[in-house]
Amino acid sequence: MDIGLLKVFMAVAEEGSISKAAQSLNYVQSNVTARIQQLEQELKTPLFYRHSRGITLTSAGQTLMTYTEKILNLLEEAEKAVLDSPIPKGSITVGSDTTAAIRLPSILSAYRGKFPEVEVHLEIGSTDHLINAVLQYSVSGAFVDGPVEHPDIIQEFIINERLGLIIPETMDFRGLRTIKDKTLLILNPDCMYRMQLEEWLRDEGFRLAKVMQFGTMEGLLGCVKAGIGFVVLPVSYYNKLNVKDGIRCYPFPERYREVPTVFIRRRDLYMTSAYHKFIEELKEHLPEAVSCGARASES
């Protein structure tokens, strides 16, 4: 099976249109149509449903798409392995959740200073989004809340983040009773921080009252300052905030406070010298999580 045919097939599947695929590939439309027909003839099965809104994959096409992604990514990894050199060069794409990203600028700066021939791209997203991005090869590695259990993923421990309750400055904090009827403000409904809080609440005989989801960290913290609710964040994130007016941080008790940050990548991904050096730089520059200077009551 010709690799060129698979590349055309993938473009058509992703675009959902012969004409759009032709534009993205810089081919004439008839050429794309002929290649798809050739592939269908070779496989003796239709790969697309044709309809007025464009085209969609048949069940056979979906199966072929899964293998095509693996084949093309394997070829890309083979090329990286052959062309890789001890001196890092090229580009790397790294994913990070919002809170982990606050640690990265100084690390990226130090890394670029040592290896100026490497171009680093950063993608910010939730843990679920980044796990999917790694599995789909759209990012080569990502920093997420761990642990991550998936047969196709390798994880490497980076650091234990220590969690804190971020509350309005006007709130008189007297342990969990203070927040038991308050609203938890979140970015991601399935984040590990929320799970740790719920475990702490459950062990103390409380339940989470209300939850409100936000699209941005700025909006979330603004609502904490306005007294709308509270948030759970790593203490390291709070300490690096430029403006802490209107909010305070109380660390979780030791039993519930630590959430590991891990670096994940696909098991079949070739780690270039650029990536190896990036991980080394990360471990060298990551400071230990530190206290925010206040002590939380157990109840």
PDB file of C-alpha atoms in Angstrom:
ATOM      1  CA  MET A   1       0.000   0.000   0.000  1.00  0.00           C
ATOM      2  CA  ASP A   2       1.432   3.348  -1.074  1.00  0.00           C
ATOM      3  CA  ILE A   3       2.203   5.825   1.713  1.00  0.00           C
ATOM      4  CA  GLY A   4       1.133   8.677  -0.544  1.00  0.00           C
ATOM      5  CA  LEU A   5      -2.339   7.156  -0.809  1.00  0.00           C
ATOM      6  CA  LEU A   6      -2.583   6.964   2.982  1.00  0.00           C
ATOM      7  CA  LYS A   7      -1.605  10.636   3.323  1.00  0.00           C
ATOM      8  CA  VAL A   8      -4.324  11.613   0.852  1.00  0.00           C
ATOM      9  CA  PHE A   9      -6.815   9.362   2.666  1.00  0.00           C
ATOM     10  CA  MET A  10      -6.000  10.992   6.014  1.00  0.00           C
ATOM     11  CA  ALA A  11      -6.348  14.510   4.574  1.00  0.00           C
ATOM     12  CA  VAL A  12      -9.779  13.694   3.128  1.00  0.00           C
ATOM     13  CA  ALA A  13     -10.909  12.074   6.382  1.00  0.00           C
ATOM     14  CA  GLU A  14      -9.762  15.063   8.468  1.00  0.00           C
ATOM     15  CA  GLU A  15     -11.221  17.688   6.126  1.00  0.00           C
ATOM     16  CA  GLY A  16     -14.462  15.822   5.427  1.00  0.00           C
ATOM     17  CA  SER A  17     -14.309  17.065   1.844  1.00  0.00           C
ATOM     18  CA  ILE A  18     -12.447  16.171  -1.335  1.00  0.00           C
ATOM     19  CA  SER A  19     -12.117  19.823  -2.351  1.00  0.00           C
ATOM     20  CA  LYS A  20     -10.809  20.963   1.052  1.00  0.00           C
ATOM     21  CA  ALA A  21      -8.340  18.080   1.148  1.00  0.00           C
ATOM     22  CA  ALA A  22      -7.123  19.031  -2.337  1.00  0.00           C
ATOM     23  CA  GLN A  23      -6.514  22.601  -1.140  1.00  0.00           C
ATOM     24  CA  SER A  24      -4.615  21.473   1.958  1.00  0.00           C
ATOM     25  CA  LEU A  25      -2.468  19.101  -0.102  1.00  0.00           C
ATOM     26  CA  ASN A  26      -2.068  21.577  -2.960  1.00  0.00           C
ATOM     27  CA  TYR A  27      -3.419  18.946  -5.384  1.00  0.00           C
ATOM     28  CA  VAL A  28      -6.061  19.270  -8.083  1.00  0.00           C
ATOM     29  CA  GLN A  29      -9.384  17.844  -6.946  1.00  0.00           C
ATOM     30  CA  SER A  30      -9.477  15.164  -9.634  1.00  0.00           C
ATOM     31  CA  ASN A  31      -6.119  13.841  -8.422  1.00  0.00           C
ATOM     32  CA  VAL A  32      -7.429  13.415  -4.881  1.00  0.00           C
ATOM     33  CA  THR A  33     -10.598  11.715  -6.154  1.00  0.00           C
ATOM     34  CA  ALA A  34      -8.560   9.317  -8.295  1.00  0.00           C
ATOM     35  CA  ARG A  35      -6.277   8.388  -5.368  1.00  0.00           C
ATOM     36  CA  ILE A  36      -9.194   7.663  -3.059  1.00  0.00           C
ATOM     37  CA  GLN A  37     -10.782   5.497  -5.750  1.00  0.00           C
ATOM     38  CA  GLN A  38      -7.472   3.675  -6.231  1.00  0.00           C
ATOM     39  CA  LEU A  39      -7.227   2.977  -2.491  1.00  0.00           C
ATOM     40  CA  GLU A  40     -10.812   1.707  -2.341  1.00  0.00           C
ATOM     41  CA  GLN A  41     -10.151  -0.567  -5.311  1.00  0.00           C
ATOM     42  CA  GLU A  42      -7.003  -1.965  -3.686  1.00  0.00           C
ATOM     43  CA  LEU A  43      -8.854  -2.687  -0.453  1.00  0.00           C
ATOM     44  CA  LYS A  44     -12.049  -3.801  -2.262  1.00  0.00           C
ATOM     45  CA  THR A  45     -14.283  -1.777   0.067  1.00  0.00           C
ATOM     46  CA  PRO A  46     -15.717   1.759   0.201  1.00  0.00           C
ATOM     47  CA  LEU A  47     -13.924   4.003   2.677  1.00  0.00           C
ATOM     48  CA  PHE A  48     -16.294   7.007   2.586  1.00  0.00           C
ATOM     49  CA  TYR A  49     -19.993   7.715   2.462  1.00  0.00           C
ATOM     50  CA  ARG A  50     -20.707  10.432  -0.116  1.00  0.00           C
ATOM     51  CA  HIS A  51     -23.537  12.825   0.729  1.00  0.00           C
ATOM     52  CA  SER A  52     -24.653  16.412   0.117  1.00  0.00           C
ATOM     53  CA  ARG A  53     -22.752  17.753   3.155  1.00  0.00           C
ATOM     54  CA  GLY A  54     -19.456  16.155   2.126  1.00  0.00           C
ATOM     55  CA  ILE A  55     -18.082  12.744   3.001  1.00  0.00           C
ATOM     56  CA  THR A  56     -17.743  10.687   6.188  1.00  0.00           C
ATOM     57  CA  LEU A  57     -15.847   7.506   6.977  1.00  0.00           C
ATOM     58  CA  THR A  58     -17.446   4.111   6.657  1.00  0.00           C
ATOM     59  CA  SER A  59     -16.714   1.510   9.349  1.00  0.00           C
ATOM     60  CA  ALA A  60     -13.916   0.195   7.116  1.00  0.00           C
ATOM     61  CA  GLY A  61     -12.640   3.743   6.694  1.00  0.00           C
ATOM     62  CA  GLN A  62     -12.599   4.262  10.472  1.00  0.00           C
ATOM     63  CA  THR A  63     -10.558   1.078  10.880  1.00  0.00           C
ATOM     64  CA  LEU A  64      -8.121   2.193   8.194  1.00  0.00           C
ATOM     65  CA  MET A  65      -7.881   5.644   9.817  1.00  0.00           C
ATOM     66  CA  THR A  66      -6.715   4.096  13.089  1.00  0.00           C
ATOM     67  CA  TYR A  67      -3.931   2.194  11.331  1.00  0.00           C
ATOM     68  CA  THR A  68      -3.062   5.144   9.077  1.00  0.00           C
ATOM     69  CA  GLU A  69      -2.423   7.367  12.100  1.00  0.00           C
ATOM     70  CA  LYS A  70      -0.131   4.725  13.569  1.00  0.00           C
ATOM     71  CA  ILE A  71       1.700   4.130  10.268  1.00  0.00           C
ATOM     72  CA  LEU A  72       2.307   7.796   9.506  1.00  0.00           C
ATOM     73  CA  ASN A  73       3.385   8.561  13.059  1.00  0.00           C
ATOM     74  CA  LEU A  74       5.700   5.559  13.042  1.00  0.00           C
ATOM     75  CA  LEU A  75       7.303   6.859   9.847  1.00  0.00           C
ATOM     76  CA  GLU A  76       7.731  10.277  11.441  1.00  0.00           C
ATOM     77  CA  GLU A  77       9.315   8.703  14.509  1.00  0.00           C
ATOM     78  CA  ALA A  78      11.635   6.637  12.298  1.00  0.00           C
ATOM     79  CA  GLU A  79      12.776   9.803  10.541  1.00  0.00           C
ATOM     80  CA  LYS A  80      13.395  11.515  13.887  1.00  0.00           C
ATOM     81  CA  ALA A  81      15.416   8.537  15.108  1.00  0.00           C
ATOM     82  CA  VAL A  82      17.567   8.452  11.963  1.00  0.00           C
ATOM     83  CA  LEU A  83      18.152  12.218  11.886  1.00  0.00           C
ATOM     84  CA  ASP A  84      18.565  12.686  15.633  1.00  0.00           C
ATOM     85  CA  SER A  85      21.943  13.863  16.846  1.00  0.00           C
ATOM     86  CA  PRO A  86      23.593  14.268  20.248  1.00  0.00           C
ATOM     87  CA  ILE A  87      23.265  18.052  19.817  1.00  0.00           C
ATOM     88  CA  PRO A  88      19.566  18.915  20.348  1.00  0.00           C
ATOM     89  CA  LYS A  89      17.917  20.627  17.395  1.00  0.00           C
ATOM     90  CA  GLY A  90      14.580  20.833  15.616  1.00  0.00           C
ATOM     91  CA  SER A  91      11.376  21.383  17.593  1.00  0.00           C
ATOM     92  CA  ILE A  92       9.453  19.874  20.482  1.00  0.00           C
ATOM     93  CA  THR A  93       5.813  20.319  21.471  1.00  0.00           C
ATOM     94  CA  VAL A  94       5.024  20.188  25.176  1.00  0.00           C
ATOM     95  CA  GLY A  95       1.607  20.225  26.805  1.00  0.00           C
ATOM     96  CA  SER A  96       0.898  21.516  30.290  1.00  0.00           C
ATOM     97  CA  ASP A  97      -2.107  22.111  32.473  1.00  0.00           C
ATOM     98  CA  THR A  98      -2.730  25.669  33.652  1.00  0.00           C
ATOM     99  CA  THR A  99      -1.154  25.361  37.091  1.00  0.00           C
ATOM    100  CA  ALA A 100       1.935  23.458  35.946  1.00  0.00           C
ATOM    101  CA  ALA A 101       2.510  26.054  33.227  1.00  0.00           C
ATOM    102  CA  ILE A 102       3.406  28.723  35.783  1.00  0.00           C
ATOM    103  CA  ARG A 103       6.631  26.817  36.534  1.00  0.00           C
ATOM    104  CA  LEU A 104       7.710  26.518  32.915  1.00  0.00           C
ATOM    105  CA  PRO A 105       8.783  30.010  31.712  1.00  0.00           C
ATOM    106  CA  SER A 106      12.066  30.049  33.637  1.00  0.00           C
ATOM    107  CA  ILE A 107      12.763  26.448  32.608  1.00  0.00           C
ATOM    108  CA  LEU A 108      12.021  27.202  28.950  1.00  0.00           C
ATOM    109  CA  SER A 109      14.252  30.255  29.090  1.00  0.00           C
ATOM    110  CA  ALA A 110      17.155  28.265  30.541  1.00  0.00           C
ATOM    111  CA  TYR A 111      16.609  25.476  28.023  1.00  0.00           C
ATOM    112  CA  ARG A 112      16.557  27.829  25.032  1.00  0.00           C
ATOM    113  CA  GLY A 113      19.719  29.465  26.344  1.00  0.00           C
ATOM    114  CA  LYS A 114      21.544  26.133  26.299  1.00  0.00           C
ATOM    115  CA  PHE A 115      19.966  24.752  23.127  1.00  0.00           C
ATOM    116  CA  PRO A 116      19.089  27.667  20.812  1.00  0.00           C
ATOM    117  CA  GLU A 117      18.585  25.354  17.829  1.00  0.00           C
ATOM    118  CA  VAL A 118      15.482  23.808  19.416  1.00  0.00           C
ATOM    119  CA  GLU A 119      12.117  25.505  18.949  1.00  0.00           C
ATOM    120  CA  VAL A 120       9.724  24.779  21.823  1.00  0.00           C
ATOM    121  CA  HIS A 121       5.943  24.923  21.380  1.00  0.00           C
ATOM    122  CA  LEU A 122       3.683  24.956  24.465  1.00  0.00           C
ATOM    123  CA  GLU A 123       0.034  23.846  24.523  1.00  0.00           C
ATOM    124  CA  ILE A 124      -2.089  24.632  27.593  1.00  0.00           C
ATOM    125  CA  GLY A 125      -5.089  22.481  28.479  1.00  0.00           C
ATOM    126  CA  SER A 126      -6.818  20.316  31.058  1.00  0.00           C
ATOM    127  CA  THR A 127      -5.379  16.967  32.079  1.00  0.00           C
ATOM    128  CA  ASP A 128      -8.014  15.056  30.083  1.00  0.00           C
ATOM    129  CA  HIS A 129      -7.366  17.174  26.979  1.00  0.00           C
ATOM    130  CA  LEU A 130      -3.618  16.681  27.217  1.00  0.00           C
ATOM    131  CA  ILE A 131      -3.834  12.921  27.764  1.00  0.00           C
ATOM    132  CA  ASN A 132      -5.932  12.702  24.602  1.00  0.00           C
ATOM    133  CA  ALA A 133      -3.477  14.970  22.761  1.00  0.00           C
ATOM    134  CA  VAL A 134      -0.599  12.676  23.711  1.00  0.00           C
ATOM    135  CA  LEU A 135      -2.539   9.599  22.594  1.00  0.00           C
ATOM    136  CA  GLN A 136      -3.374  11.291  19.282  1.00  0.00           C
ATOM    137  CA  TYR A 137       0.273  12.336  18.751  1.00  0.00           C
ATOM    138  CA  SER A 138      -0.687  16.036  18.566  1.00  0.00           C
ATOM    139  CA  VAL A 139       1.710  16.750  21.436  1.00  0.00           C
ATOM    140  CA  SER A 140       4.746  14.607  22.123  1.00  0.00           C
ATOM    141  CA  GLY A 141       4.619  14.935  25.894  1.00  0.00           C
ATOM    142  CA  ALA A 142       2.677  16.747  28.602  1.00  0.00           C
ATOM    143  CA  PHE A 143       2.815  17.736  32.264  1.00  0.00           C
ATOM    144  CA  VAL A 144      -0.401  16.641  33.985  1.00  0.00           C
ATOM    145  CA  ASP A 145      -1.773  15.646  37.370  1.00  0.00           C
ATOM    146  CA  GLY A 146      -0.922  12.034  38.045  1.00  0.00           C
ATOM    147  CA  PRO A 147      -0.972   9.196  38.231  1.00  0.00           C
ATOM    148  CA  VAL A 148      -2.072   8.385  34.672  1.00  0.00           C
ATOM    149  CA  GLU A 149      -2.889   4.729  34.014  1.00  0.00           C
ATOM    150  CA  HIS A 150      -3.082   3.864  30.321  1.00  0.00           C
ATOM    151  CA  PRO A 151      -1.445   0.959  28.468  1.00  0.00           C
ATOM    152  CA  ASP A 152      -0.123   3.242  25.700  1.00  0.00           C
ATOM    153  CA  ILE A 153       1.319   5.895  28.043  1.00  0.00           C
ATOM    154  CA  ILE A 154       4.583   6.103  29.954  1.00  0.00           C
ATOM    155  CA  GLN A 155       4.665   8.508  32.891  1.00  0.00           C
ATOM    156  CA  GLU A 156       7.653   9.969  34.662  1.00  0.00           C
ATOM    157  CA  PHE A 157       7.296  11.552  38.085  1.00  0.00           C
ATOM    158  CA  ILE A 158       8.290  15.225  38.151  1.00  0.00           C
ATOM    159  CA  ILE A 159       7.244  16.759  41.470  1.00  0.00           C
ATOM    160  CA  ASN A 160       4.623  16.525  44.218  1.00  0.00           C
ATOM    161  CA  GLU A 161       2.469  19.636  44.209  1.00  0.00           C
ATOM    162  CA  ARG A 162       1.142  20.685  47.610  1.00  0.00           C
ATOM    163  CA  LEU A 163      -2.465  21.834  47.612  1.00  0.00           C
ATOM    164  CA  GLY A 164      -3.970  24.829  49.342  1.00  0.00           C
ATOM    165  CA  LEU A 165      -7.422  26.330  49.845  1.00  0.00           C
ATOM    166  CA  ILE A 166      -7.574  29.764  48.218  1.00  0.00           C
ATOM    167  CA  ILE A 167     -10.301  31.756  49.969  1.00  0.00           C
ATOM    168  CA  PRO A 168     -11.470  35.389  50.076  1.00  0.00           C
ATOM    169  CA  GLU A 169      -9.459  37.572  52.438  1.00  0.00           C
ATOM    170  CA  THR A 170     -12.701  38.497  54.199  1.00  0.00           C
ATOM    171  CA  MET A 171     -13.472  34.885  55.116  1.00  0.00           C
ATOM    172  CA  ASP A 172     -12.611  33.941  58.703  1.00  0.00           C
ATOM    173  CA  PHE A 173     -11.125  30.495  58.145  1.00  0.00           C
ATOM    174  CA  ARG A 174     -11.850  28.029  60.956  1.00  0.00           C
ATOM    175  CA  GLY A 175     -11.205  24.723  59.228  1.00  0.00           C
ATOM    176  CA  LEU A 176     -13.518  22.837  56.892  1.00  0.00           C
ATOM    177  CA  ARG A 177     -16.644  24.121  58.646  1.00  0.00           C
ATOM    178  CA  THR A 178     -15.829  27.482  57.105  1.00  0.00           C
ATOM    179  CA  ILE A 179     -16.248  26.206  53.535  1.00  0.00           C
ATOM    180  CA  LYS A 180     -18.771  23.375  53.950  1.00  0.00           C
ATOM    181  CA  ASP A 181     -21.632  25.505  52.584  1.00  0.00           C
ATOM    182  CA  LYS A 182     -19.501  27.520  50.150  1.00  0.00           C
ATOM    183  CA  THR A 183     -19.066  27.097  46.390  1.00  0.00           C
ATOM    184  CA  LEU A 184     -16.003  25.353  44.978  1.00  0.00           C
ATOM    185  CA  LEU A 185     -14.789  27.144  41.841  1.00  0.00           C
ATOM    186  CA  ILE A 186     -13.112  24.882  39.263  1.00  0.00           C
ATOM    187  CA  LEU A 187     -11.664  24.805  35.760  1.00  0.00           C
ATOM    188  CA  ASN A 188     -11.949  21.047  35.211  1.00  0.00           C
ATOM    189  CA  PRO A 189     -14.749  19.001  36.839  1.00  0.00           C
ATOM    190  CA  ASP A 190     -12.633  15.832  37.014  1.00  0.00           C
ATOM    191  CA  CYS A 191      -9.388  17.313  38.339  1.00  0.00           C
ATOM    192  CA  MET A 192      -7.359  15.585  41.037  1.00  0.00           C
ATOM    193  CA  TYR A 193      -7.502  18.692  43.261  1.00  0.00           C
ATOM    194  CA  ARG A 194     -11.255  18.345  43.619  1.00  0.00           C
ATOM    195  CA  MET A 195     -10.899  14.640  44.421  1.00  0.00           C
ATOM    196  CA  GLN A 196      -8.381  15.388  47.171  1.00  0.00           C
ATOM    197  CA  LEU A 197     -10.703  18.008  48.669  1.00  0.00           C
ATOM    198  CA  GLU A 198     -13.675  15.646  48.583  1.00  0.00           C
ATOM    199  CA  GLU A 199     -11.654  12.950  50.353  1.00  0.00           C
ATOM    200  CA  TRP A 200     -10.665  15.430  53.077  1.00  0.00           C
ATOM    201  CA  LEU A 201     -14.280  16.591  53.448  1.00  0.00           C
ATOM    202  CA  ARG A 202     -15.593  13.027  53.553  1.00  0.00           C
ATOM    203  CA  ASP A 203     -13.133  11.984  56.249  1.00  0.00           C
ATOM    204  CA  GLU A 204     -14.200  14.956  58.357  1.00  0.00           C
ATOM    205  CA  GLY A 205     -17.908  14.218  57.917  1.00  0.00           C
ATOM    206  CA  PHE A 206     -18.684  16.944  55.374  1.00  0.00           C
ATOM    207  CA  ARG A 207     -19.831  16.996  51.768  1.00  0.00           C
ATOM    208  CA  LEU A 208     -19.032  19.371  48.939  1.00  0.00           C
ATOM    209  CA  ALA A 209     -21.928  21.804  48.740  1.00  0.00           C
ATOM    210  CA  LYS A 210     -21.838  23.516  45.330  1.00  0.00           C
ATOM    211  CA  VAL A 211     -19.536  23.615  42.327  1.00  0.00           C
ATOM    212  CA  MET A 212     -19.169  26.329  39.682  1.00  0.00           C
ATOM    213  CA  GLN A 213     -17.015  25.838  36.576  1.00  0.00           C
ATOM    214  CA  PHE A 214     -14.989  28.598  34.881  1.00  0.00           C
ATOM    215  CA  GLY A 215     -13.187  28.869  31.560  1.00  0.00           C
ATOM    216  CA  THR A 216     -10.156  30.847  32.738  1.00  0.00           C
ATOM    217  CA  MET A 217      -7.961  31.048  35.816  1.00  0.00           C
ATOM    218  CA  GLU A 218      -8.340  34.847  35.831  1.00  0.00           C
ATOM    219  CA  GLY A 219     -12.124  34.571  36.060  1.00  0.00           C
ATOM    220  CA  LEU A 220     -11.898  31.934  38.756  1.00  0.00           C
ATOM    221  CA  LEU A 221      -9.563  33.962  41.000  1.00  0.00           C
ATOM    222  CA  GLY A 222     -11.590  37.106  40.382  1.00  0.00           C
ATOM    223  CA  CYS A 223     -14.666  35.360  41.751  1.00  0.00           C
ATOM    224  CA  VAL A 224     -12.716  34.201  44.814  1.00  0.00           C
ATOM    225  CA  LYS A 225     -11.771  37.827  45.499  1.00  0.00           C
ATOM    226  CA  ALA A 226     -15.426  38.804  45.060  1.00  0.00           C
ATOM    227  CA  GLY A 227     -16.422  36.298  47.742  1.00  0.00           C
ATOM    228  CA  ILE A 228     -18.364  33.989  45.406  1.00  0.00           C
ATOM    229  CA  GLY A 229     -16.496  30.882  46.512  1.00  0.00           C
ATOM    230  CA  PHE A 230     -13.137  29.225  47.049  1.00  0.00           C
ATOM    231  CA  VAL A 231     -10.666  27.264  44.925  1.00  0.00           C
ATOM    232  CA  VAL A 232      -8.111  24.492  45.399  1.00  0.00           C
ATOM    233  CA  LEU A 233      -4.741  25.175  43.763  1.00  0.00           C
ATOM    234  CA  PRO A 234      -1.105  24.197  44.231  1.00  0.00           C
ATOM    235  CA  VAL A 235       0.603  26.372  46.819  1.00  0.00           C
ATOM    236  CA  SER A 236       3.372  26.982  44.282  1.00  0.00           C
ATOM    237  CA  TYR A 237       0.830  28.582  41.934  1.00  0.00           C
ATOM    238  CA  TYR A 238      -0.458  30.870  44.695  1.00  0.00           C
ATOM    239  CA  ASN A 239       3.080  31.899  45.668  1.00  0.00           C
ATOM    240  CA  LYS A 240       3.868  32.956  42.110  1.00  0.00           C
ATOM    241  CA  LEU A 241       0.786  35.151  41.702  1.00  0.00           C
ATOM    242  CA  ASN A 242       1.803  38.750  41.113  1.00  0.00           C
ATOM    243  CA  VAL A 243      -1.244  40.066  42.963  1.00  0.00           C
ATOM    244  CA  LYS A 244      -2.619  38.336  46.049  1.00  0.00           C
ATOM    245  CA  ASP A 245      -4.815  41.207  47.234  1.00  0.00           C
ATOM    246  CA  GLY A 246      -8.194  39.936  48.372  1.00  0.00           C
ATOM    247  CA  ILE A 247      -7.247  36.250  48.754  1.00  0.00           C
ATOM    248  CA  ARG A 248      -5.447  34.002  51.244  1.00  0.00           C
ATOM    249  CA  CYS A 249      -4.025  30.472  51.122  1.00  0.00           C
ATOM    250  CA  TYR A 250      -4.392  27.699  53.695  1.00  0.00           C
ATOM    251  CA  PRO A 251      -2.440  24.485  52.994  1.00  0.00           C
ATOM    252  CA  PHE A 252      -4.127  21.094  53.071  1.00  0.00           C
ATOM    253  CA  PRO A 253      -3.213  18.717  55.919  1.00  0.00           C
ATOM    254  CA  GLU A 254      -0.298  16.422  55.090  1.00  0.00           C
ATOM    255  CA  ARG A 255      -2.510  13.396  54.426  1.00  0.00           C
ATOM    256  CA  TYR A 256      -4.355  15.101  51.559  1.00  0.00           C
ATOM    257  CA  ARG A 257      -2.014  17.805  50.343  1.00  0.00           C
ATOM    258  CA  GLU A 258       0.176  16.136  47.693  1.00  0.00           C
ATOM    259  CA  VAL A 259      -0.768  15.569  44.052  1.00  0.00           C
ATOM    260  CA  PRO A 260       1.994  14.311  41.758  1.00  0.00           C
ATOM    261  CA  THR A 261       2.791  16.100  38.522  1.00  0.00           C
ATOM    262  CA  VAL A 262       3.964  13.647  35.896  1.00  0.00           C
ATOM    263  CA  PHE A 263       5.371  13.954  32.403  1.00  0.00           C
ATOM    264  CA  ILE A 264       3.549  11.624  30.030  1.00  0.00           C
ATOM    265  CA  ARG A 265       4.298  10.419  26.521  1.00  0.00           C
ATOM    266  CA  ARG A 266       3.199   7.622  24.267  1.00  0.00           C
ATOM    267  CA  ARG A 267       4.976   4.335  24.846  1.00  0.00           C
ATOM    268  CA  ASP A 268       5.836   4.081  21.145  1.00  0.00           C
ATOM    269  CA  LEU A 269       7.162   7.653  20.859  1.00  0.00           C
ATOM    270  CA  TYR A 270      10.827   8.122  20.034  1.00  0.00           C
ATOM    271  CA  MET A 271      12.398  10.492  22.570  1.00  0.00           C
ATOM    272  CA  THR A 272      14.828  12.728  20.722  1.00  0.00           C
ATOM    273  CA  SER A 273      17.929  14.188  22.322  1.00  0.00           C
ATOM    274  CA  ALA A 274      16.039  17.495  22.460  1.00  0.00           C
ATOM    275  CA  TYR A 275      13.360  15.904  24.651  1.00  0.00           C
ATOM    276  CA  HIS A 276      15.850  14.121  26.872  1.00  0.00           C
ATOM    277  CA  LYS A 277      17.683  17.401  27.509  1.00  0.00           C
ATOM    278  CA  PHE A 278      14.374  19.146  28.186  1.00  0.00           C
ATOM    279  CA  ILE A 279      13.486  16.659  30.916  1.00  0.00           C
ATOM    280  CA  GLU A 280      16.954  17.009  32.416  1.00  0.00           C
ATOM    281  CA  GLU A 281      16.560  20.799  32.460  1.00  0.00           C
ATOM    282  CA  LEU A 282      13.152  20.463  34.063  1.00  0.00           C
ATOM    283  CA  LYS A 283      14.400  18.308  36.925  1.00  0.00           C
ATOM    284  CA  GLU A 284      17.365  20.601  37.479  1.00  0.00           C
ATOM    285  CA  HIS A 285      15.301  23.777  37.793  1.00  0.00           C
ATOM    286  CA  LEU A 286      12.109  22.620  39.514  1.00  0.00           C
ATOM    287  CA  PRO A 287      12.077  23.920  43.088  1.00  0.00           C
ATOM    288  CA  GLU A 288      10.477  21.959  45.854  1.00  0.00           C
ATOM    289  CA  ALA A 289       6.906  22.960  46.633  1.00  0.00           C
ATOM    290  CA  VAL A 290       6.873  25.336  49.588  1.00  0.00           C
ATOM    291  CA  SER A 291       4.408  26.421  52.235  1.00  0.00           C
ATOM    292  CA  CYS A 292       2.213  29.453  51.731  1.00  0.00           C
ATOM    293  CA  GLY A 293       2.835  30.507  55.294  1.00  0.00           C
ATOM    294  CA  ALA A 294      -0.474  29.609  56.924  1.00  0.00           C
ATOM    295  CA  ARG A 295      -1.621  26.492  58.720  1.00  0.00           C
ATOM    296  CA  ALA A 296      -4.963  24.816  58.145  1.00  0.00           C
ATOM    297  CA  SER A 297      -7.036  23.335  60.925  1.00  0.00           C
ATOM    298  CA  GLU A 298      -8.087  19.709  60.540  1.00  0.00           C
ATOM    299  CA  SER A 299     -11.769  20.461  61.016  1.00  0.00           C
TER     300      SER A 299
END
